[in-house]
JSON list of C-alpha atoms in Angstrom, two decimals:
[
{"chain": "V", "resi": 12, "resn": "ILE", "atom": "CA", "xyz": [-46.31, 51.21, -23.48]},
{"chain": "V", "resi": 13, "resn": "THR", "atom": "CA", "xyz": [-42.32, 51.08, -24.55]},
{"chain": "V", "resi": 14, "resn": "VAL", "atom": "CA", "xyz": [-41.32, 47.54, -23.36]},
{"chain": "V", "resi": 15, "resn": "THR", "atom": "CA", "xyz": [-37.50, 47.56, -22.28]},
{"chain": "V", "resi": 16, "resn": "THR", "atom": "CA", "xyz": [-36.53, 44.05, -21.57]},
{"chain": "V", "resi": 17, "resn": "PRO", "atom": "CA", "xyz": [-35.66, 41.69, -23.43]},
{"chain": "V", "resi": 18, "resn": "THR", "atom": "CA", "xyz": [-32.68, 44.13, -24.17]},
{"chain": "V", "resi": 19, "resn": "LEU", "atom": "CA", "xyz": [-31.20, 44.19, -27.77]},
{"chain": "V", "resi": 20, "resn": "ASP", "atom": "CA", "xyz": [-29.32, 41.22, -28.77]},
{"chain": "V", "resi": 21, "resn": "GLN", "atom": "CA", "xyz": [-30.13, 39.70, -25.59]},
{"chain": "V", "resi": 22, "resn": "GLN", "atom": "CA", "xyz": [-29.66, 35.89, -25.74]},
{"chain": "V", "resi": 23, "resn": "LEU", "atom": "CA", "xyz": [-32.45, 33.85, -24.02]},
{"chain": "V", "resi": 24, "resn": "THR", "atom": "CA", "xyz": [-32.41, 30.21, -24.39]},
{"chain": "V", "resi": 25, "resn": "ALA", "atom": "CA", "xyz": [-35.43, 27.85, -24.72]},
{"chain": "V", "resi": 26, "resn": "GLY", "atom": "CA", "xyz": [-36.93, 25.94, -22.24]},
{"chain": "V", "resi": 27, "resn": "ASN", "atom": "CA", "xyz": [-34.89, 27.65, -19.14]},
{"chain": "V", "resi": 28, "resn": "ALA", "atom": "CA", "xyz": [-35.46, 26.66, -16.01]},
{"chain": "V", "resi": 29, "resn": "THR", "atom": "CA", "xyz": [-35.58, 30.17, -14.70]},
{"chain": "V", "resi": 30, "resn": "PRO", "atom": "CA", "xyz": [-38.30, 32.61, -16.27]},
{"chain": "V", "resi": 31, "resn": "TYR", "atom": "CA", "xyz": [-37.05, 35.56, -18.05]},
{"chain": "V", "resi": 32, "resn": "THR", "atom": "CA", "xyz": [-38.80, 39.00, -17.28]},
{"chain": "V", "resi": 33, "resn": "VAL", "atom": "CA", "xyz": [-40.44, 41.21, -19.71]},
{"chain": "V", "resi": 34, "resn": "ASN", "atom": "CA", "xyz": [-40.26, 44.94, -18.31]},
{"chain": "V", "resi": 35, "resn": "TRP", "atom": "CA", "xyz": [-42.18, 47.80, -19.74]},
{"chain": "V", "resi": 36, "resn": "SER", "atom": "CA", "xyz": [-43.03, 51.53, -18.65]},
{"chain": "V", "resi": 37, "resn": "TYR", "atom": "CA", "xyz": [-46.29, 53.11, -19.81]},
{"chain": "V", "resi": 38, "resn": "VAL", "atom": "CA", "xyz": [-47.51, 56.53, -19.73]},
{"chain": "V", "resi": 39, "resn": "GLY", "atom": "CA", "xyz": [-51.57, 58.08, -19.32]},
{"chain": "V", "resi": 40, "resn": "THR", "atom": "CA", "xyz": [-54.07, 55.96, -17.66]},
{"chain": "V", "resi": 41, "resn": "GLY", "atom": "CA", "xyz": [-56.67, 54.50, -20.16]},
{"chain": "V", "resi": 42, "resn": "THR", "atom": "CA", "xyz": [-54.75, 50.99, -20.10]},
{"chain": "V", "resi": 43, "resn": "THR", "atom": "CA", "xyz": [-55.27, 49.02, -16.93]},
{"chain": "V", "resi": 44, "resn": "ALA", "atom": "CA", "xyz": [-54.15, 45.40, -18.25]},
{"chain": "V", "resi": 45, "resn": "VAL", "atom": "CA", "xyz": [-52.56, 43.81, -21.30]},
{"chain": "V", "resi": 46, "resn": "LYS", "atom": "CA", "xyz": [-51.55, 40.72, -23.37]},
{"chain": "V", "resi": 47, "resn": "LEU", "atom": "CA", "xyz": [-48.20, 39.65, -24.38]},
{"chain": "V", "resi": 48, "resn": "TYR", "atom": "CA", "xyz": [-47.22, 38.16, -27.65]},
{"chain": "V", "resi": 49, "resn": "TYR", "atom": "CA", "xyz": [-43.97, 37.10, -29.22]},
{"chain": "V", "resi": 50, "resn": "ASP", "atom": "CA", "xyz": [-42.81, 36.86, -32.83]},
{"chain": "V", "resi": 51, "resn": "THR", "atom": "CA", "xyz": [-39.74, 34.70, -34.16]},
{"chain": "V", "resi": 52, "resn": "GLY", "atom": "CA", "xyz": [-39.19, 36.76, -37.40]},
{"chain": "V", "resi": 53, "resn": "ALA", "atom": "CA", "xyz": [-42.70, 36.43, -39.19]},
{"chain": "V", "resi": 54, "resn": "GLY", "atom": "CA", "xyz": [-44.23, 39.37, -37.91]},
{"chain": "V", "resi": 55, "resn": "THR", "atom": "CA", "xyz": [-47.50, 37.91, -36.82]},
{"chain": "V", "resi": 56, "resn": "TYR", "atom": "CA", "xyz": [-46.90, 37.87, -33.36]},
{"chain": "V", "resi": 57, "resn": "THR", "atom": "CA", "xyz": [-48.97, 34.67, -33.06]},
{"chain": "V", "resi": 58, "resn": "GLY", "atom": "CA", "xyz": [-46.47, 33.63, -30.27]},
{"chain": "V", "resi": 59, "resn": "VAL", "atom": "CA", "xyz": [-49.09, 33.62, -27.26]},
{"chain": "V", "resi": 60, "resn": "ILE", "atom": "CA", "xyz": [-47.04, 34.57, -23.46]},
{"chain": "V", "resi": 61, "resn": "ASP", "atom": "CA", "xyz": [-50.38, 35.64, -21.70]},
{"chain": "V", "resi": 62, "resn": "ASP", "atom": "CA", "xyz": [-53.51, 36.79, -23.47]},
{"chain": "V", "resi": 63, "resn": "SER", "atom": "CA", "xyz": [-55.61, 36.21, -20.48]},
{"chain": "V", "resi": 64, "resn": "GLY", "atom": "CA", "xyz": [-56.02, 39.97, -20.41]},
{"chain": "V", "resi": 65, "resn": "THR", "atom": "CA", "xyz": [-55.70, 39.73, -16.72]},
{"chain": "V", "resi": 66, "resn": "VAL", "atom": "CA", "xyz": [-51.89, 41.14, -16.42]},
{"chain": "V", "resi": 67, "resn": "ASN", "atom": "CA", "xyz": [-52.01, 44.16, -14.96]},
{"chain": "V", "resi": 68, "resn": "ILE", "atom": "CA", "xyz": [-50.11, 46.85, -16.55]},
{"chain": "V", "resi": 69, "resn": "ASP", "atom": "CA", "xyz": [-48.72, 48.32, -13.47]},
{"chain": "V", "resi": 70, "resn": "ASP", "atom": "CA", "xyz": [-46.71, 45.97, -11.03]},
{"chain": "V", "resi": 71, "resn": "GLY", "atom": "CA", "xyz": [-47.31, 48.15, -7.82]},
{"chain": "V", "resi": 72, "resn": "THR", "atom": "CA", "xyz": [-43.41, 49.86, -8.16]},
{"chain": "V", "resi": 73, "resn": "ALA", "atom": "CA", "xyz": [-42.88, 53.26, -7.58]},
{"chain": "V", "resi": 74, "resn": "GLY", "atom": "CA", "xyz": [-43.63, 55.25, -11.19]},
{"chain": "V", "resi": 75, "resn": "GLU", "atom": "CA", "xyz": [-45.12, 53.31, -14.09]},
{"chain": "V", "resi": 76, "resn": "TYR", "atom": "CA", "xyz": [-43.83, 50.27, -14.98]},
{"chain": "V", "resi": 77, "resn": "GLY", "atom": "CA", "xyz": [-44.86, 46.65, -14.97]},
{"chain": "V", "resi": 78, "resn": "HIS", "atom": "CA", "xyz": [-43.59, 43.28, -15.88]},
{"chain": "V", "resi": 79, "resn": "PHE", "atom": "CA", "xyz": [-44.52, 39.56, -16.52]},
{"chain": "V", "resi": 80, "resn": "ASP", "atom": "CA", "xyz": [-42.51, 36.34, -15.98]},
{"chain": "V", "resi": 81, "resn": "TRP", "atom": "CA", "xyz": [-41.86, 34.81, -19.32]},
{"chain": "V", "resi": 82, "resn": "SER", "atom": "CA", "xyz": [-41.29, 30.84, -19.48]},
{"chain": "V", "resi": 83, "resn": "VAL", "atom": "CA", "xyz": [-39.65, 30.25, -23.21]},
{"chain": "V", "resi": 84, "resn": "PRO", "atom": "CA", "xyz": [-41.49, 27.27, -24.42]},
{"chain": "V", "resi": 85, "resn": "ASN", "atom": "CA", "xyz": [-38.74, 24.66, -25.85]},
{"chain": "V", "resi": 86, "resn": "ASP", "atom": "CA", "xyz": [-41.26, 24.32, -28.91]},
{"chain": "V", "resi": 87, "resn": "VAL", "atom": "CA", "xyz": [-40.38, 27.87, -30.18]},
{"chain": "V", "resi": 88, "resn": "SER", "atom": "CA", "xyz": [-38.34, 28.39, -33.12]},
{"chain": "V", "resi": 89, "resn": "LEU", "atom": "CA", "xyz": [-34.87, 29.44, -32.53]},
{"chain": "V", "resi": 90, "resn": "SER", "atom": "CA", "xyz": [-34.15, 32.64, -34.09]},
{"chain": "V", "resi": 91, "resn": "ASN", "atom": "CA", "xyz": [-32.16, 35.63, -33.94]},
{"chain": "V", "resi": 92, "resn": "ASN", "atom": "CA", "xyz": [-35.16, 37.89, -34.68]},
{"chain": "V", "resi": 93, "resn": "VAL", "atom": "CA", "xyz": [-37.65, 37.35, -31.92]},
{"chain": "V", "resi": 94, "resn": "HIS", "atom": "CA", "xyz": [-39.57, 40.70, -30.23]},
{"chain": "V", "resi": 95, "resn": "VAL", "atom": "CA", "xyz": [-41.79, 40.37, -27.84]},
{"chain": "V", "resi": 96, "resn": "LYS", "atom": "CA", "xyz": [-45.42, 42.85, -27.82]},
{"chain": "V", "resi": 97, "resn": "VAL", "atom": "CA", "xyz": [-46.82, 44.10, -25.03]},
{"chain": "V", "resi": 98, "resn": "VAL", "atom": "CA", "xyz": [-50.61, 45.37, -26.16]},
{"chain": "V", "resi": 99, "resn": "ASP", "atom": "CA", "xyz": [-53.94, 47.11, -24.14]},
{"chain": "V", "resi": 100, "resn": "ALA", "atom": "CA", "xyz": [-55.98, 44.00, -23.20]},
{"chain": "V", "resi": 101, "resn": "ALA", "atom": "CA", "xyz": [-59.05, 45.90, -24.21]},
{"chain": "V", "resi": 102, "resn": "ALA", "atom": "CA", "xyz": [-61.10, 45.37, -27.01]},
{"chain": "V", "resi": 103, "resn": "GLY", "atom": "CA", "xyz": [-60.62, 48.02, -29.73]},
{"chain": "V", "resi": 104, "resn": "PHE", "atom": "CA", "xyz": [-57.51, 49.10, -28.31]},
{"chain": "V", "resi": 105, "resn": "GLU", "atom": "CA", "xyz": [-55.22, 46.87, -29.71]},
{"chain": "V", "resi": 106, "resn": "ASN", "atom": "CA", "xyz": [-53.43, 49.63, -31.51]},
{"chain": "V", "resi": 107, "resn": "VAL", "atom": "CA", "xyz": [-51.80, 50.41, -28.07]},
{"chain": "V", "resi": 108, "resn": "TYR", "atom": "CA", "xyz": [-48.77, 48.30, -28.02]},
{"chain": "V", "resi": 109, "resn": "GLY", "atom": "CA", "xyz": [-45.29, 48.52, -27.27]},
{"chain": "V", "resi": 110, "resn": "LEU", "atom": "CA", "xyz": [-42.56, 46.12, -28.92]},
{"chain": "V", "resi": 111, "resn": "SER", "atom": "CA", "xyz": [-39.44, 44.74, -27.58]},
{"chain": "V", "resi": 112, "resn": "PRO", "atom": "CA", "xyz": [-35.77, 45.55, -29.14]},
{"chain": "V", "resi": 113, "resn": "GLN", "atom": "CA", "xyz": [-34.49, 42.15, -31.32]},
{"chain": "V", "resi": 114, "resn": "PHE", "atom": "CA", "xyz": [-33.36, 39.76, -29.18]},
{"chain": "V", "resi": 115, "resn": "ASN", "atom": "CA", "xyz": [-32.32, 36.14, -29.76]},
{"chain": "V", "resi": 116, "resn": "VAL", "atom": "CA", "xyz": [-33.97, 32.55, -28.69]},
{"chain": "V", "resi": 117, "resn": "LYS", "atom": "CA", "xyz": [-31.51, 29.50, -29.04]},
{"chain": "V", "resi": 118, "resn": "GLY", "atom": "CA", "xyz": [-31.36, 25.96, -27.57]},
{"chain": "V", "resi": 119, "resn": "GLY", "atom": "CA", "xyz": [-29.86, 24.82, -24.58]},
{"chain": "V", "resi": 120, "resn": "LEU", "atom": "CA", "xyz": [-27.48, 22.03, -23.88]},
{"chain": "V", "resi": 121, "resn": "THR", "atom": "CA", "xyz": [-26.44, 20.43, -20.00]},
{"chain": "V", "resi": 122, "resn": "LEU", "atom": "CA", "xyz": [-23.90, 17.84, -20.27]},
{"chain": "V", "resi": 123, "resn": "SER", "atom": "CA", "xyz": [-24.57, 14.86, -17.88]},
{"chain": "V", "resi": 124, "resn": "THR", "atom": "CA", "xyz": [-21.54, 12.57, -18.21]},
{"chain": "V", "resi": 125, "resn": "PRO", "atom": "CA", "xyz": [-18.60, 12.66, -18.00]},
{"chain": "V", "resi": 126, "resn": "THR", "atom": "CA", "xyz": [-18.54, 14.63, -14.42]},
{"chain": "V", "resi": 127, "resn": "GLY", "atom": "CA", "xyz": [-15.74, 15.85, -12.89]},
{"chain": "V", "resi": 128, "resn": "ALA", "atom": "CA", "xyz": [-15.01, 12.56, -11.15]},
{"chain": "V", "resi": 129, "resn": "THR", "atom": "CA", "xyz": [-15.19, 10.74, -14.18]},
{"chain": "V", "resi": 130, "resn": "ALA", "atom": "CA", "xyz": [-12.26, 8.36, -15.22]},
{"chain": "V", "resi": 131, "resn": "TRP", "atom": "CA", "xyz": [-12.35, 6.35, -18.00]},
{"chain": "V", "resi": 132, "resn": "GLU", "atom": "CA", "xyz": [-10.05, 3.74, -19.31]},
{"chain": "V", "resi": 133, "resn": "THR", "atom": "CA", "xyz": [-8.24, 4.70, -22.23]},
{"chain": "V", "resi": 134, "resn": "ASN", "atom": "CA", "xyz": [-9.08, 2.44, -25.37]},
{"chain": "V", "resi": 135, "resn": "THR", "atom": "CA", "xyz": [-12.35, 1.68, -24.03]},
{"chain": "V", "resi": 136, "resn": "SER", "atom": "CA", "xyz": [-15.87, 2.61, -25.06]},
{"chain": "V", "resi": 137, "resn": "GLN", "atom": "CA", "xyz": [-18.01, 5.16, -23.33]},
{"chain": "V", "resi": 138, "resn": "ASP", "atom": "CA", "xyz": [-20.91, 6.90, -23.39]},
{"chain": "V", "resi": 139, "resn": "ILE", "atom": "CA", "xyz": [-21.41, 10.79, -23.21]},
{"chain": "V", "resi": 140, "resn": "GLY", "atom": "CA", "xyz": [-24.72, 12.06, -22.17]},
{"chain": "V", "resi": 141, "resn": "TRP", "atom": "CA", "xyz": [-26.40, 15.09, -22.21]},
{"chain": "V", "resi": 142, "resn": "THR", "atom": "CA", "xyz": [-29.65, 16.99, -22.26]},
{"chain": "V", "resi": 143, "resn": "PHE", "atom": "CA", "xyz": [-31.08, 19.46, -24.08]},
{"chain": "V", "resi": 144, "resn": "THR", "atom": "CA", "xyz": [-34.15, 22.23, -24.82]},
{"chain": "V", "resi": 145, "resn": "GLY", "atom": "CA", "xyz": [-35.36, 23.52, -28.16]},
{"chain": "V", "resi": 146, "resn": "GLY", "atom": "CA", "xyz": [-35.19, 22.27, -31.73]},
{"chain": "V", "resi": 147, "resn": "ILE", "atom": "CA", "xyz": [-31.45, 21.68, -32.12]},
{"chain": "V", "resi": 148, "resn": "THR", "atom": "CA", "xyz": [-31.34, 19.13, -34.63]},
{"chain": "V", "resi": 149, "resn": "ASN", "atom": "CA", "xyz": [-27.52, 18.19, -34.85]},
{"chain": "V", "resi": 150, "resn": "VAL", "atom": "CA", "xyz": [-24.61, 18.34, -32.39]},
{"chain": "V", "resi": 151, "resn": "ASP", "atom": "CA", "xyz": [-20.96, 18.43, -32.49]},
{"chain": "V", "resi": 152, "resn": "VAL", "atom": "CA", "xyz": [-18.98, 15.91, -30.41]},
{"chain": "V", "resi": 153, "resn": "ALA", "atom": "CA", "xyz": [-15.60, 16.13, -29.65]},
{"chain": "V", "resi": 154, "resn": "TYR", "atom": "CA", "xyz": [-13.11, 15.92, -26.94]},
{"chain": "V", "resi": 155, "resn": "ASP", "atom": "CA", "xyz": [-9.75, 17.89, -26.12]},
{"chain": "V", "resi": 156, "resn": "LEU", "atom": "CA", "xyz": [-6.86, 15.97, -23.89]},
{"chain": "V", "resi": 157, "resn": "ASN", "atom": "CA", "xyz": [-5.38, 18.96, -22.11]},
{"chain": "V", "resi": 158, "resn": "ASP", "atom": "CA", "xyz": [-7.16, 22.42, -21.33]},
{"chain": "V", "resi": 159, "resn": "ALA", "atom": "CA", "xyz": [-3.83, 24.26, -20.28]},
{"chain": "V", "resi": 160, "resn": "ASP", "atom": "CA", "xyz": [-3.05, 23.89, -24.21]},
{"chain": "V", "resi": 161, "resn": "GLY", "atom": "CA", "xyz": [-6.30, 25.94, -25.52]},
{"chain": "V", "resi": 162, "resn": "ASP", "atom": "CA", "xyz": [-8.58, 24.78, -27.55]},
{"chain": "V", "resi": 163, "resn": "GLN", "atom": "CA", "xyz": [-7.49, 21.43, -29.46]},
{"chain": "V", "resi": 164, "resn": "TRP", "atom": "CA", "xyz": [-10.94, 19.73, -29.96]},
{"chain": "V", "resi": 165, "resn": "THR", "atom": "CA", "xyz": [-10.72, 16.25, -31.80]},
{"chain": "V", "resi": 166, "resn": "ALA", "atom": "CA", "xyz": [-13.72, 15.78, -33.52]},
{"chain": "V", "resi": 167, "resn": "ILE", "atom": "CA", "xyz": [-15.81, 12.06, -31.99]},
{"chain": "V", "resi": 168, "resn": "ALA", "atom": "CA", "xyz": [-19.09, 12.26, -33.88]},
{"chain": "V", "resi": 169, "resn": "THR", "atom": "CA", "xyz": [-21.91, 14.17, -35.22]},
{"chain": "V", "resi": 170, "resn": "LYS", "atom": "CA", "xyz": [-25.14, 13.38, -33.27]},
{"chain": "V", "resi": 171, "resn": "ALA", "atom": "CA", "xyz": [-28.68, 13.65, -35.11]},
{"chain": "V", "resi": 172, "resn": "GLN", "atom": "CA", "xyz": [-31.64, 14.87, -32.65]},
{"chain": "V", "resi": 173, "resn": "THR", "atom": "CA", "xyz": [-35.57, 15.22, -32.73]},
{"chain": "V", "resi": 174, "resn": "GLY", "atom": "CA", "xyz": [-37.87, 17.09, -31.11]},
{"chain": "V", "resi": 175, "resn": "THR", "atom": "CA", "xyz": [-37.72, 20.43, -28.79]},
{"chain": "V", "resi": 176, "resn": "SER", "atom": "CA", "xyz": [-36.57, 18.35, -25.77]},
{"chain": "V", "resi": 177, "resn": "GLY", "atom": "CA", "xyz": [-34.98, 15.43, -24.33]},
{"chain": "V", "resi": 178, "resn": "SER", "atom": "CA", "xyz": [-31.72, 13.62, -23.75]},
{"chain": "V", "resi": 179, "resn": "SER", "atom": "CA", "xyz": [-29.05, 12.12, -26.18]},
{"chain": "V", "resi": 180, "resn": "THR", "atom": "CA", "xyz": [-25.85, 10.07, -26.30]},
{"chain": "V", "resi": 181, "resn": "GLN", "atom": "CA", "xyz": [-22.80, 9.37, -28.19]},
{"chain": "V", "resi": 182, "resn": "ALA", "atom": "CA", "xyz": [-20.64, 6.73, -27.72]},
{"chain": "V", "resi": 183, "resn": "TRP", "atom": "CA", "xyz": [-16.78, 7.83, -27.63]},
{"chain": "V", "resi": 184, "resn": "ASP", "atom": "CA", "xyz": [-14.55, 4.63, -29.06]},
{"chain": "V", "resi": 185, "resn": "MET", "atom": "CA", "xyz": [-11.45, 5.29, -28.28]},
{"chain": "V", "resi": 186, "resn": "SER", "atom": "CA", "xyz": [-10.33, 2.00, -29.40]},
{"chain": "V", "resi": 187, "resn": "LEU", "atom": "CA", "xyz": [-8.12, 1.69, -32.97]},
{"chain": "V", "resi": 188, "resn": "ALA", "atom": "CA", "xyz": [-11.54, 1.35, -34.80]},
{"chain": "V", "resi": 189, "resn": "GLY", "atom": "CA", "xyz": [-12.68, 4.25, -33.61]},
{"chain": "V", "resi": 190, "resn": "THR", "atom": "CA", "xyz": [-10.57, 7.41, -32.38]},
{"chain": "V", "resi": 191, "resn": "ASN", "atom": "CA", "xyz": [-7.30, 5.48, -31.90]},
{"chain": "V", "resi": 192, "resn": "LEU", "atom": "CA", "xyz": [-6.49, 6.86, -28.03]},
{"chain": "V", "resi": 193, "resn": "THR", "atom": "CA", "xyz": [-4.42, 5.13, -26.25]},
{"chain": "V", "resi": 194, "resn": "SER", "atom": "CA", "xyz": [-2.79, 8.41, -24.21]},
{"chain": "V", "resi": 195, "resn": "VAL", "atom": "CA", "xyz": [-3.58, 9.07, -20.27]},
{"chain": "V", "resi": 196, "resn": "SER", "atom": "CA", "xyz": [-4.64, 12.61, -19.15]},
{"chain": "V", "resi": 197, "resn": "ASN", "atom": "CA", "xyz": [-6.16, 14.28, -16.23]},
{"chain": "V", "resi": 198, "resn": "LYS", "atom": "CA", "xyz": [-7.27, 17.02, -18.08]},
{"chain": "V", "resi": 199, "resn": "VAL", "atom": "CA", "xyz": [-9.68, 15.51, -20.69]},
{"chain": "V", "resi": 200, "resn": "ARG", "atom": "CA", "xyz": [-12.76, 17.58, -21.56]},
{"chain": "V", "resi": 201, "resn": "VAL", "atom": "CA", "xyz": [-15.64, 16.85, -23.85]},
{"chain": "V", "resi": 202, "resn": "ARG", "atom": "CA", "xyz": [-17.70, 19.06, -25.82]},
{"chain": "V", "resi": 203, "resn": "ILE", "atom": "CA", "xyz": [-21.11, 19.10, -26.89]},
{"chain": "V", "resi": 204, "resn": "LYS", "atom": "CA", "xyz": [-21.70, 21.91, -29.58]},
{"chain": "V", "resi": 205, "resn": "ALA", "atom": "CA", "xyz": [-25.25, 22.96, -31.75]},
{"chain": "V", "resi": 206, "resn": "GLN", "atom": "CA", "xyz": [-24.70, 23.27, -35.33]},
{"chain": "V", "resi": 207, "resn": "ASN", "atom": "CA", "xyz": [-25.77, 26.27, -36.36]},
{"chain": "V", "resi": 208, "resn": "ALA", "atom": "CA", "xyz": [-24.66, 28.58, -39.10]},
{"chain": "V", "resi": 209, "resn": "ASP", "atom": "CA", "xyz": [-25.99, 31.99, -36.79]},
{"chain": "V", "resi": 210, "resn": "SER", "atom": "CA", "xyz": [-23.41, 32.52, -34.51]},
{"chain": "V", "resi": 211, "resn": "ASP", "atom": "CA", "xyz": [-25.97, 34.19, -32.39]},
{"chain": "V", "resi": 212, "resn": "LEU", "atom": "CA", "xyz": [-27.89, 30.82, -31.96]},
{"chain": "V", "resi": 213, "resn": "GLN", "atom": "CA", "xyz": [-24.61, 28.51, -31.63]},
{"chain": "V", "resi": 214, "resn": "THR", "atom": "CA", "xyz": [-24.83, 27.09, -28.03]},
{"chain": "V", "resi": 215, "resn": "GLN", "atom": "CA", "xyz": [-22.30, 24.55, -26.71]},
{"chain": "V", "resi": 216, "resn": "VAL", "atom": "CA", "xyz": [-21.71, 23.07, -23.45]},
{"chain": "V", "resi": 217, "resn": "ILE", "atom": "CA", "xyz": [-18.12, 22.09, -22.05]},
{"chain": "V", "resi": 218, "resn": "SER", "atom": "CA", "xyz": [-17.37, 19.16, -19.44]},
{"chain": "V", "resi": 219, "resn": "PRO", "atom": "CA", "xyz": [-15.51, 19.53, -16.56]},
{"chain": "V", "resi": 220, "resn": "LEU", "atom": "CA", "xyz": [-12.01, 18.10, -16.71]},
{"chain": "V", "resi": 221, "resn": "PHE", "atom": "CA", "xyz": [-11.84, 14.39, -15.93]},
{"chain": "V", "resi": 222, "resn": "LYS", "atom": "CA", "xyz": [-9.35, 11.91, -16.45]},
{"chain": "V", "resi": 223, "resn": "LEU", "atom": "CA", "xyz": [-8.36, 8.52, -18.99]},
{"chain": "V", "resi": 224, "resn": "ILE", "atom": "CA", "xyz": [-6.20, 6.29, -17.43]},
{"chain": "V", "resi": 225, "resn": "ALA", "atom": "CA", "xyz": [-4.15, 3.35, -17.74]},
{"chain": "V", "resi": 226, "resn": "LYS", "atom": "CA", "xyz": [-5.47, -0.03, -18.14]},
{"chain": "V", "resi": 227, "resn": "PHE", "atom": "CA", "xyz": [-2.92, -2.83, -16.52]},
{"chain": "V", "resi": 228, "resn": "THR", "atom": "CA", "xyz": [-3.63, -6.73, -17.16]},
{"chain": "V", "resi": 229, "resn": "ILE", "atom": "CA", "xyz": [-0.96, -8.39, -15.17]},
{"chain": "V", "resi": 230, "resn": "THR", "atom": "CA", "xyz": [0.12, -11.94, -16.96]},
{"chain": "V", "resi": 231, "resn": "GLU", "atom": "CA", "xyz": [2.18, -13.50, -14.55]},
{"chain": "V", "resi": 232, "resn": "PRO", "atom": "CA", "xyz": [1.83, -15.27, -12.28]},
{"chain": "V", "resi": 233, "resn": "VAL", "atom": "CA", "xyz": [-0.43, -17.63, -13.72]},
{"chain": "V", "resi": 234, "resn": "ASN", "atom": "CA", "xyz": [-2.88, -18.87, -11.55]},
{"chain": "V", "resi": 235, "resn": "GLY", "atom": "CA", "xyz": [-1.55, -21.22, -9.10]},
{"chain": "V", "resi": 236, "resn": "ALA", "atom": "CA", "xyz": [2.00, -20.18, -9.35]},
{"chain": "V", "resi": 237, "resn": "SER", "atom": "CA", "xyz": [4.30, -20.56, -6.07]},
{"chain": "V", "resi": 238, "resn": "VAL", "atom": "CA", "xyz": [5.26, -16.52, -5.15]},
{"chain": "V", "resi": 239, "resn": "TYR", "atom": "CA", "xyz": [8.46, -16.39, -2.90]},
{"chain": "V", "resi": 240, "resn": "VAL", "atom": "CA", "xyz": [9.18, -13.37, -0.99]},
{"chain": "V", "resi": 241, "resn": "TYR", "atom": "CA", "xyz": [13.08, -13.06, 0.36]},
{"chain": "V", "resi": 242, "resn": "ASP", "atom": "CA", "xyz": [15.56, -9.97, 1.38]},
{"chain": "V", "resi": 243, "resn": "ALA", "atom": "CA", "xyz": [17.77, -10.05, -1.43]},
{"chain": "V", "resi": 244, "resn": "ALA", "atom": "CA", "xyz": [20.52, -8.47, 0.54]},
{"chain": "V", "resi": 245, "resn": "LYS", "atom": "CA", "xyz": [20.72, -11.46, 3.37]},
{"chain": "V", "resi": 246, "resn": "ASN", "atom": "CA", "xyz": [20.18, -14.05, 0.59]},
{"chain": "V", "resi": 247, "resn": "PRO", "atom": "CA", "xyz": [20.41, -12.78, -2.40]},
{"chain": "V", "resi": 248, "resn": "ASN", "atom": "CA", "xyz": [20.70, -16.46, -4.48]},
{"chain": "V", "resi": 249, "resn": "PRO", "atom": "CA", "xyz": [17.43, -18.06, -2.67]},
{"chain": "V", "resi": 250, "resn": "THR", "atom": "CA", "xyz": [16.58, -21.51, -3.56]},
{"chain": "V", "resi": 251, "resn": "PRO", "atom": "CA", "xyz": [13.09, -22.53, -3.34]}
]
């Protein structure tokens, strides 16, 4: 059995909505069904993909090939040293197997707020929201006021997370006590980036462009005051 996908250094995301396909080829006629396992670096292959023993070794396509669609679980350990093992399901034939090349499983991030339709007043506090899959424990939240000048990210905060999936929010305080942001722009972005020393496991999500707008407070006329409208060209010195 020769496992051909996942491929070397392929990036898989824990909890991804679309399954990943494990493909293999085989030679010989003695094996009819297989079991599938994964390992995240220990070499024990205790992670179960399918151990029912009912997965046919041949998927019915031309040639001697098989495949299985794997929904990577949220609670898989994030690692850059992951392998899949496809093994003969028959008792006593555990030494008939194939291993995939080494690949990566990282966490996933999806931004919910802001959207491309967002227009926040500057110098206010607004909540940035996102969901995550996989055991991402800390994320860095940052903003960029103008995407046209490249990546000019300014830190907002670091957010701690628990669990292997869920939703998070981070308040963006643009007041003097926070990031002291008074600029307006229609090319603003925010970024959520998972903290990980291993570049293979880093993941991030960047928002669509949105707006930071000015806030105006009208101080005159006050409530109850009279307002007069006149034609200055005809009457430059009106008398109320």
